[in-house]
Short mmCIF file of C-alpha atoms in Angstrom, two decimals:
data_model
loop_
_atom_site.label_atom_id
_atom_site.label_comp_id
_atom_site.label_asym_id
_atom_site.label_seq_id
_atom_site.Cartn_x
_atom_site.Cartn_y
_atom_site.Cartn_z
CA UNK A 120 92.82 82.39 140.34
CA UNK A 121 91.69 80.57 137.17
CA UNK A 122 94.83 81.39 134.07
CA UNK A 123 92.26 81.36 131.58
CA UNK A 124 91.51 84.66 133.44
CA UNK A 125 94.32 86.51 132.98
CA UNK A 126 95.06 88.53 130.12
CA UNK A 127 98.25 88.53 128.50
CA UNK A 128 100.53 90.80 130.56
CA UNK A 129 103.75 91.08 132.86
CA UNK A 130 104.36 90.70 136.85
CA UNK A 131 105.65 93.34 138.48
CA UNK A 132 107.64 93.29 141.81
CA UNK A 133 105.94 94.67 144.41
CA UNK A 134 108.01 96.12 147.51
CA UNK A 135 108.43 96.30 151.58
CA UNK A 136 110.85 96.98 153.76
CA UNK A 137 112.81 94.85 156.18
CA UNK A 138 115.51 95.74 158.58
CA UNK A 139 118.62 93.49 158.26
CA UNK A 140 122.08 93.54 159.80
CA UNK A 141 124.77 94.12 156.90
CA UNK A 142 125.91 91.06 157.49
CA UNK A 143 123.22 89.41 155.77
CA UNK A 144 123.26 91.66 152.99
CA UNK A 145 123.42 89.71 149.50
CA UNK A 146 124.08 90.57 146.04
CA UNK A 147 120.53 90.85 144.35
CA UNK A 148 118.94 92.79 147.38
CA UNK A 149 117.59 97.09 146.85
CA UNK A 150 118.74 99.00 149.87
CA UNK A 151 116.51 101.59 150.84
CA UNK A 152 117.43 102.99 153.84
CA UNK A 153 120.24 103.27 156.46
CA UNK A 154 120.82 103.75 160.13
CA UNK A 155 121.98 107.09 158.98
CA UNK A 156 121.15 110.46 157.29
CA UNK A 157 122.40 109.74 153.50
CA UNK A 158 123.99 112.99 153.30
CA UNK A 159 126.43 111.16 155.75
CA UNK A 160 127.27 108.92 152.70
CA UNK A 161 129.24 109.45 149.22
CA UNK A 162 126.05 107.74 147.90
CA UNK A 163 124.47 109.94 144.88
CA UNK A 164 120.46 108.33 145.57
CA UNK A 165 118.64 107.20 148.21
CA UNK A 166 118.35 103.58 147.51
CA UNK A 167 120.29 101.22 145.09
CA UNK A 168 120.97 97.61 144.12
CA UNK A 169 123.51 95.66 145.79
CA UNK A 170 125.62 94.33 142.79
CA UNK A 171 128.73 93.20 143.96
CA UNK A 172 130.55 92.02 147.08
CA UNK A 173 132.48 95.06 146.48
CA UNK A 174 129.22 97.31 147.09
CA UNK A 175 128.19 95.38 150.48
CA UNK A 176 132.20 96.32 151.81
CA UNK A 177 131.28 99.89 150.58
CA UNK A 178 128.03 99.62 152.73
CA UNK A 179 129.70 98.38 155.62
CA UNK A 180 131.96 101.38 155.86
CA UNK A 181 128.97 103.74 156.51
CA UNK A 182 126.11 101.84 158.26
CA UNK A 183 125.39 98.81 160.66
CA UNK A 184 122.01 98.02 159.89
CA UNK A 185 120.24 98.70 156.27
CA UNK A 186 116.62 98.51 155.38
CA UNK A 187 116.21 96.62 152.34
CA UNK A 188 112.74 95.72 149.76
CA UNK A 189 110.82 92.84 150.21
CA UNK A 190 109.17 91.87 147.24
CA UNK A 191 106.25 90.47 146.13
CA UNK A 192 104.79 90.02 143.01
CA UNK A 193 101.56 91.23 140.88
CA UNK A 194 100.26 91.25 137.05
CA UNK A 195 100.45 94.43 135.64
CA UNK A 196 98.65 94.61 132.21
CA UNK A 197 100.82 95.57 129.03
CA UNK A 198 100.06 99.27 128.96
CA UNK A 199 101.14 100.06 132.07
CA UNK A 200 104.47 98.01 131.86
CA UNK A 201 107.81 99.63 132.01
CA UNK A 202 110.92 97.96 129.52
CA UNK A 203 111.06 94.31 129.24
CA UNK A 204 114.10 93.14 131.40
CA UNK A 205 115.67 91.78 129.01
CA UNK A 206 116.27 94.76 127.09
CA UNK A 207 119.03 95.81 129.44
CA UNK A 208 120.74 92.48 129.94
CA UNK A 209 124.17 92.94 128.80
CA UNK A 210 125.10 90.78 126.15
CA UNK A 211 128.52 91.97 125.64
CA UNK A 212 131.21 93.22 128.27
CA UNK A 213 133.36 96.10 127.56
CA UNK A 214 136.65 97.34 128.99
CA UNK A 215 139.10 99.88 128.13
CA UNK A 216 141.56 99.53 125.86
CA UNK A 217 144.01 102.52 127.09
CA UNK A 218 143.88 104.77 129.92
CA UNK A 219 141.77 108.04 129.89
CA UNK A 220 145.03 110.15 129.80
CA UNK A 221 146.26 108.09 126.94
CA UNK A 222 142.66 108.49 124.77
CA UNK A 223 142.05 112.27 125.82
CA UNK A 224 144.92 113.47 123.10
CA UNK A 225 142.81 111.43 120.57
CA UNK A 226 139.10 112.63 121.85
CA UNK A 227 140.47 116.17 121.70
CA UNK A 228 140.34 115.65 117.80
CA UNK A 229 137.17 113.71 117.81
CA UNK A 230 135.18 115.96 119.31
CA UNK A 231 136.58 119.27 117.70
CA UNK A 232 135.79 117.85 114.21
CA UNK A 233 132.03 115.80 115.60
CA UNK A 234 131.39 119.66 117.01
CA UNK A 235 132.30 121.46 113.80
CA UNK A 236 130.26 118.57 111.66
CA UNK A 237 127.32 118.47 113.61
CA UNK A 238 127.30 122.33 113.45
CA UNK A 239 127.60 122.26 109.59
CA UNK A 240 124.66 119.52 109.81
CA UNK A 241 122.76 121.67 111.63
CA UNK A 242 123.03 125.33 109.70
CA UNK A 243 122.36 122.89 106.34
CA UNK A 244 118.73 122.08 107.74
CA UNK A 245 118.10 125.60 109.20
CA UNK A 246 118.76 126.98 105.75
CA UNK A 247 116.09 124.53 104.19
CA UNK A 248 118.17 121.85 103.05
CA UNK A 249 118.34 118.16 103.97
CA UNK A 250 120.00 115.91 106.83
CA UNK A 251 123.49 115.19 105.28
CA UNK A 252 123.03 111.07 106.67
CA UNK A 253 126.67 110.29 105.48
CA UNK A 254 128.20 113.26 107.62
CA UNK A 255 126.14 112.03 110.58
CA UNK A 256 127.00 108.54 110.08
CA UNK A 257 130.75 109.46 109.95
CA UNK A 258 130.71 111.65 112.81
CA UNK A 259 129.17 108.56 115.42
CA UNK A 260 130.92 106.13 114.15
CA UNK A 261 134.24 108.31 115.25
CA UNK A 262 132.46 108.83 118.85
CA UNK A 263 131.75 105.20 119.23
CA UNK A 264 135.56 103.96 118.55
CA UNK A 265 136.64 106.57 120.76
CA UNK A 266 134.33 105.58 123.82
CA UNK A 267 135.39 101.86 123.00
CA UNK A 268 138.70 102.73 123.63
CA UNK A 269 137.88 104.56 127.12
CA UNK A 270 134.38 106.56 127.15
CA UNK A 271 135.87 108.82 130.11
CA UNK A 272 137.96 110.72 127.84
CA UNK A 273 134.86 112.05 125.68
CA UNK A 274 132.37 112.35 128.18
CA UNK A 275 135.32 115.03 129.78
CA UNK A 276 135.56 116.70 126.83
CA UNK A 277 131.69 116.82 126.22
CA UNK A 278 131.51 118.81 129.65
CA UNK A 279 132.93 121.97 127.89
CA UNK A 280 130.07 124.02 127.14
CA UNK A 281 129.41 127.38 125.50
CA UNK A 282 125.96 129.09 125.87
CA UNK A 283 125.86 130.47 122.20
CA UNK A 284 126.20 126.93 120.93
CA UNK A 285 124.05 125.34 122.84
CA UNK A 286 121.74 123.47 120.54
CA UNK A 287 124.51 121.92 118.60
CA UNK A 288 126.62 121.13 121.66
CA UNK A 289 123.23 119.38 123.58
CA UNK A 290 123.06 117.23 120.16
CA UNK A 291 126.68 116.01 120.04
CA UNK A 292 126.43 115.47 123.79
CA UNK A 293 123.48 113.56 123.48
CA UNK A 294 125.22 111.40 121.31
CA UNK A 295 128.45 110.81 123.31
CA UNK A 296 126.59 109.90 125.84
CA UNK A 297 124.15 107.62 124.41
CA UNK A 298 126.88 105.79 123.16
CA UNK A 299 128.49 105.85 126.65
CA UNK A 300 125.15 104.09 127.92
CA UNK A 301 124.73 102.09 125.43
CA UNK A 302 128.10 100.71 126.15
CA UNK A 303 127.65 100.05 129.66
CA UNK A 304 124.73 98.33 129.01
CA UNK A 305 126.10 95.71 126.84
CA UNK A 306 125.32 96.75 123.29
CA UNK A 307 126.55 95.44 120.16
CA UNK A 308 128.70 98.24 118.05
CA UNK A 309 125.67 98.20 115.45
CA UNK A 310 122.93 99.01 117.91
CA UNK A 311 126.12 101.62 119.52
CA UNK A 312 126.07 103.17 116.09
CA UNK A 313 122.34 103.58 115.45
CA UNK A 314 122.07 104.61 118.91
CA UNK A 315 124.40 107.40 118.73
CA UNK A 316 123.06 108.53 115.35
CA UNK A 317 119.24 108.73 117.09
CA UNK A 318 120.97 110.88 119.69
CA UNK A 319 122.98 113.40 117.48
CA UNK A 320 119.95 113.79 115.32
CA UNK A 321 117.31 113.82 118.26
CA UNK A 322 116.27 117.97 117.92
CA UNK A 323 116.96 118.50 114.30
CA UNK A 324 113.29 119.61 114.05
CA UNK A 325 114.39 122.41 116.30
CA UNK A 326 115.58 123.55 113.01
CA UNK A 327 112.47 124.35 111.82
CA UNK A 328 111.46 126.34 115.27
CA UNK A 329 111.85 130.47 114.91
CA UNK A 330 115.25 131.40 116.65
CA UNK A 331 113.37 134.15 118.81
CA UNK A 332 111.20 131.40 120.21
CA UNK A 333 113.94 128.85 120.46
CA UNK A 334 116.27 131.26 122.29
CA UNK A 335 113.73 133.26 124.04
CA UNK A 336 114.93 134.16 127.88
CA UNK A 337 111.41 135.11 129.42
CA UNK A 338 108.53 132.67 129.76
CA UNK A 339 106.96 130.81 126.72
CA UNK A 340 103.53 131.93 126.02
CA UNK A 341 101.34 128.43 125.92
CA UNK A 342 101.35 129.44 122.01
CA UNK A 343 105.01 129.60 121.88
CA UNK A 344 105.61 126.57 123.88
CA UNK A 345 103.15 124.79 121.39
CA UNK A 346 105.51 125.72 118.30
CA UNK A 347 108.25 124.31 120.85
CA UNK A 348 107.00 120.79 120.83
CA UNK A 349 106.19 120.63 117.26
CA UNK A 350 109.99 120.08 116.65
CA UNK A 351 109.36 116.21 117.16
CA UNK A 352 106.82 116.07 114.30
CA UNK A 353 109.27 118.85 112.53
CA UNK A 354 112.44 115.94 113.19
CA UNK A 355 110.18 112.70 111.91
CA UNK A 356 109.64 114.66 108.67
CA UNK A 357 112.92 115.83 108.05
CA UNK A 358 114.38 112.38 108.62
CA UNK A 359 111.34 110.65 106.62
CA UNK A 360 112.50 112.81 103.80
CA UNK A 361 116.43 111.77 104.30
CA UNK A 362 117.87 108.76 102.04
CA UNK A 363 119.77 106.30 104.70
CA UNK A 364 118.23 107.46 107.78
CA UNK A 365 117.20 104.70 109.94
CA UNK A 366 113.81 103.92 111.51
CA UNK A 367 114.92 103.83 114.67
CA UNK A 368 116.20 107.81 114.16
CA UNK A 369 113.21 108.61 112.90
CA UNK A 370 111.05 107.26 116.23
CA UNK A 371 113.56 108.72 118.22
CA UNK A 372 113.21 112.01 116.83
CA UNK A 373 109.27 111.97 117.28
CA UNK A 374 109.00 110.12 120.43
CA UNK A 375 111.82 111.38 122.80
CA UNK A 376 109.63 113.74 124.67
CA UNK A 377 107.29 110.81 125.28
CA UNK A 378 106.87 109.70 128.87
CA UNK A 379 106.31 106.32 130.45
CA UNK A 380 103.05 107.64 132.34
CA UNK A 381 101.20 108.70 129.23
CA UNK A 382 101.85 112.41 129.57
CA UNK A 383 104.69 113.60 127.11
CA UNK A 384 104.21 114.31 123.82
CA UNK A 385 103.32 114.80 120.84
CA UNK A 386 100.91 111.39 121.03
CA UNK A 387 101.04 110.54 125.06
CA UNK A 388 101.96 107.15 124.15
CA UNK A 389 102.08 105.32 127.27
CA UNK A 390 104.96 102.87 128.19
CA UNK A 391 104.61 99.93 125.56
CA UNK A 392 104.23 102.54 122.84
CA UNK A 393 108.05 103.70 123.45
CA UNK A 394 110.65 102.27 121.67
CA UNK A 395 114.01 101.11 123.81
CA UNK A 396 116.06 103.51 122.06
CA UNK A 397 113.27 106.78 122.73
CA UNK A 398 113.43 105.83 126.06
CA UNK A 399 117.53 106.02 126.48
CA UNK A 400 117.38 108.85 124.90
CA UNK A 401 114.38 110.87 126.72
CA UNK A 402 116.73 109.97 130.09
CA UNK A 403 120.30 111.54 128.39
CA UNK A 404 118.41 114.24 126.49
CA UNK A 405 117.67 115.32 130.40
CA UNK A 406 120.67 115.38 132.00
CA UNK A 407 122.66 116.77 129.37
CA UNK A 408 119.95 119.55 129.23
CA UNK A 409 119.77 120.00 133.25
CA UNK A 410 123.70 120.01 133.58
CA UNK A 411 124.57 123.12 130.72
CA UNK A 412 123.66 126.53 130.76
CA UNK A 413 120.54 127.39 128.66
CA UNK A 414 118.89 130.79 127.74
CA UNK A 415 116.28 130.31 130.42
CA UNK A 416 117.87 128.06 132.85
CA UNK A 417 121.30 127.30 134.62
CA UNK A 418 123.30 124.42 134.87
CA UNK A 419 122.45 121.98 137.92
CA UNK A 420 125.44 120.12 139.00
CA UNK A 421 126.01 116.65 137.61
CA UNK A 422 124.21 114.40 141.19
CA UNK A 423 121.59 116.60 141.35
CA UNK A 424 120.67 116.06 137.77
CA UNK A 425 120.71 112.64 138.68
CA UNK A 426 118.33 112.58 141.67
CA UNK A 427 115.81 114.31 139.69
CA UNK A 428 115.80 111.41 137.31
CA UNK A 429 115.36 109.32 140.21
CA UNK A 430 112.69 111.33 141.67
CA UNK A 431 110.75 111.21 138.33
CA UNK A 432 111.48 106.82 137.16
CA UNK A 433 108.44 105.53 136.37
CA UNK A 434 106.61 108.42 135.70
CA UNK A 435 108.41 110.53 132.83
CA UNK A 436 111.43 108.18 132.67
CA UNK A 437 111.52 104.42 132.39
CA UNK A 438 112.16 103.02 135.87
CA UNK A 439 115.27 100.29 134.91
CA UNK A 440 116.93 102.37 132.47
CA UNK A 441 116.52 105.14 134.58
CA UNK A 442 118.86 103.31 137.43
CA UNK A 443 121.14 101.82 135.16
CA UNK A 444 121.93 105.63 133.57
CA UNK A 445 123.04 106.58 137.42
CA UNK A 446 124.90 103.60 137.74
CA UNK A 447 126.77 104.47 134.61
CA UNK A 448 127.29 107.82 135.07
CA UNK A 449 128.62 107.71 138.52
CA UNK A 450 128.89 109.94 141.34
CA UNK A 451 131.04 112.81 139.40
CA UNK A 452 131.70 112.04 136.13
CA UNK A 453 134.79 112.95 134.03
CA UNK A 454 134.48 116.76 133.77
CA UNK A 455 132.38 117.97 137.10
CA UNK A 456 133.41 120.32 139.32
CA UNK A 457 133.37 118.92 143.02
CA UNK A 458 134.39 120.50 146.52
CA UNK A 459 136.42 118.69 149.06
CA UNK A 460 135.59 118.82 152.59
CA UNK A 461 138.90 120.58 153.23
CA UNK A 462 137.78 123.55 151.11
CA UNK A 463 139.86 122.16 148.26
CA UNK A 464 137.72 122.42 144.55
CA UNK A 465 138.88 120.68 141.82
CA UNK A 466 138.22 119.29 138.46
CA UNK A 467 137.08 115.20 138.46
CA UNK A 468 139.54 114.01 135.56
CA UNK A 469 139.04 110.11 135.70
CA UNK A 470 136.13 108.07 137.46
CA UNK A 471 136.58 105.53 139.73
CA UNK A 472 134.49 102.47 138.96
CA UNK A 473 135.16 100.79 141.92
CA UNK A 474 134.67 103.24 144.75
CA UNK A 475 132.89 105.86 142.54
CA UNK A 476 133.39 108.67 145.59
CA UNK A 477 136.94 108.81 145.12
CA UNK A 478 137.90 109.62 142.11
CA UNK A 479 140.98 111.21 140.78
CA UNK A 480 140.81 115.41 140.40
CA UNK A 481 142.74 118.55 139.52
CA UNK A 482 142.91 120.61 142.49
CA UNK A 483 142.32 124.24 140.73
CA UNK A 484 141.18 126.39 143.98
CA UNK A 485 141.22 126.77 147.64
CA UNK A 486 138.70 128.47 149.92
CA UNK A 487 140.49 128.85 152.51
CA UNK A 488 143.65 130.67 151.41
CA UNK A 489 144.95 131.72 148.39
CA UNK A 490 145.88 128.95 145.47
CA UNK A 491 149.31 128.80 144.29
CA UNK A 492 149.76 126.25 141.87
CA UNK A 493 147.03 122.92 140.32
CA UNK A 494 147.73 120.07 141.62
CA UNK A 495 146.27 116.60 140.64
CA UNK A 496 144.95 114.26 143.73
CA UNK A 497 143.82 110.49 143.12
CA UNK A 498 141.67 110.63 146.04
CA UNK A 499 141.22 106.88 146.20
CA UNK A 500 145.14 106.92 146.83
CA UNK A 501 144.83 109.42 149.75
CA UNK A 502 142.17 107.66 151.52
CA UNK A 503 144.27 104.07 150.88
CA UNK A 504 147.27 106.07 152.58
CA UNK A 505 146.18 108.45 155.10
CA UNK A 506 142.41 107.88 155.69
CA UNK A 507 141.82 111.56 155.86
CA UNK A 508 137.76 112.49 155.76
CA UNK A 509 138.92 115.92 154.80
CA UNK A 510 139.70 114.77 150.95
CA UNK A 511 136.27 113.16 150.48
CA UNK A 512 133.85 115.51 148.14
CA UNK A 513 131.51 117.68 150.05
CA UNK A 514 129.51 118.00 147.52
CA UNK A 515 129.29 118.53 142.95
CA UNK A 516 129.02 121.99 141.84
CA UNK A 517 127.28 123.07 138.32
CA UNK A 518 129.82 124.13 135.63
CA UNK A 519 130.83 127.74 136.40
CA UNK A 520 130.34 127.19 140.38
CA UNK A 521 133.21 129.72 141.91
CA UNK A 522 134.16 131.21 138.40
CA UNK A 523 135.24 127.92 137.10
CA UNK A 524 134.36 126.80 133.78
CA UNK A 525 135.87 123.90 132.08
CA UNK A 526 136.35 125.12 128.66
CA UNK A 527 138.66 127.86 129.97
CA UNK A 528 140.67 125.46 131.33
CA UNK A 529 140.74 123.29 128.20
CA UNK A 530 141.75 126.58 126.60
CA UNK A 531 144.47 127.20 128.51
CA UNK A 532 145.89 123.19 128.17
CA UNK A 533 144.68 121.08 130.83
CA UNK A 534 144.17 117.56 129.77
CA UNK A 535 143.40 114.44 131.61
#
């Protein structure tokens, strides 16, 4: 091939498979299959990066033989290509300062007074009046220090959900979380503090959209769902009109329904069109919406959510960020309901980042008999002890799942 022929552009890897034994499994390699149904497996998606010799041991313990991607490599011209790599590479390495248990008395605070701010925020632009930036500002700036501390504390508390609030709720969830990603991919605090203000103020156009078509239980008419999207254009110009907003919160606002195929809206940009920060956000704006309870949907649990934004990478979600948001997220985040083999369902109340299907829970229910009393189990401790199968997680249930909802459990006390 002559250079001089080639346009300016990216290569693009290019995949087959190969069977290997696990023994020759390295760090660097995309598993893709195994020599068993995944279901047998605590693993959330059907095919992942090996990172770690910790995640070849994890392997091991479920499968003999893996099939893994061979790659090759093509040019892929610049408006088809997905983020640049090194957008994601982390340039700065978190951990947490305290235990969950010891931030959750603190993120209790944060989050009552980010909920009852972002609320205020909210009603101000519904009545016709402007985005208060300093309030906003304020309120992800508290958010941020908390996740620095420990970001499993705050993601728990942003599981608490309450129908009649939605909008406001999805807003300062999309923030938390945000943040929360941002953080596990490396950010610097400034870029975690724009990013959390791009997520928080996301759907403030919504503002502008009728409440009977916003909240509307039956079918949108294609006129209705029309008005829908024109919150995005509604959010740029409300922000464009706001002293101290950021550019960055302005794209975000107007581009977050844009897809990495060409097909969102309002402009189908394609994939170089979307900024870094739209694209986060398109992928958390998703899951939080998927995983609450909406007029005209219910709540998916929290690894199903997650396999549909594995199903859909490359196409409405950028394919990298898209992987890294599952590998930050986890198998069952802080706050999802989960069901033990044993019939035992409980309450996750602190990830575990090193063997992600074992973390620790509050048992709050049994199946099979009647429940006398919650108990907490740190599953990762059982299965070091005892090896019992019957305390792995059968499976994540949506908020709700057997009459349990987390907020009534907040309510009555429970804390990490």
């Amino acid at each position: 091939m002559d250079l001089r022929d080639v346009k300016p552009g990216s290569i693009e890897r290019k995949s087959s498979t190969l069977k290997i034994h696990i023994s020759e499994l390295k760090i660097g390699m995309f598993v893709s299959r195994l020599d068993r149904d995944w279901q047998e497996t605590p693993f959330v998606m059907q095919g992942f990066i090996i990172e770690s010799l910790d995640d070849i041991e994890v392997v091991a313990e479920y499968a003999e033989y893996v099939w893994i991607d061979a790659v090759r490599e093509e040019w892929v011209p610049p408006e088809q290509r997905a983020v640049s790599s090194h957008s994601i590479v982390r340039k700065n390495a978190y951990i947490n300062k305290i235990s969950s248990s010891q931030e959750h008395r603190a993120a209790i605070g944060v989050y009552r007074e980010a909920k009852k701010l972002t609320k205020t925020l909210l009603d101000d632009v519904r009545l016709g009046g402007g985005v208060n930036t300093e309030q906003a500002k304020a309120t992800v700036k508290d958010c941020m220090n908390s996740i620095l501390r420990n970001a499993d504390a705050l993601i728990w508390m942003s599981r608490m959900r309450n129908e009649d609030e939605y909008t406001a709720e999805h807003c300062l969830n999309v923030c938390i979380l945000a943040i929360a990603f941002g953080r596990h991919l490396g950010m610097s605090e400034g870029e975690l503090t724009r990013l959390g203000l791009c997520g928080l103020l996301h759907d403030v156009g919504k503002m502008r959209v009728p409440a009977h078509i916003l909240n509307k239980r039956e079918p949108l008419t294609d006129k209705e769902f029309n008005i829908i999207k024109a919150h995005a254009v509604h959010g740029r110009n409300l922000l464009m009109s706001s002293p101290g907003v950021p550019n960055a919160t302005v794209d975000v606002a107007y581009s977050h329904h844009e897809r990495v195929d060409g097909t969102g809206y309002p402009r189908k940009l394609s994939a170089a069109g979307i900024s870094d920060f739209a694209r986060i956000i398109c992928i958390v704006d998703a899951y939080d919406a998927m995983t609450a309870d909406r007029c005209y949907s219910r709540a998916i649990a929290s690894t199903e959510a997650l396999k549909r934004i594995f199903q859909h990478r490359g196409t409405q979600f950028d394919e990298r960020l898209a992987l890294e948001f599952i590998k930050c997220i986890g198998l069952y985040p802080p706050g999802s309901i989960v069901e033990l083999v044993n019939g035992l369902v409980g309450i996750v109340l602190e990830t575990n980042h090193r063997y992600r299907h074992l973390p620790k829970i509050i048992v709050v229910k049994d199946l099979n008999k009647p429940f006398a009393k919650e108990i907490v189990l740190d599953l990762n401790g059982i299965q070091q002890e005892k090896l019992d199968k019957s305390h792995l997680i059968k499976r994540a249930l949506p908020d709700g799942a057997y009459g349990i909802y987390i907020r009534d459990f907040r309510e009555r006390g429970l804390s990490v």
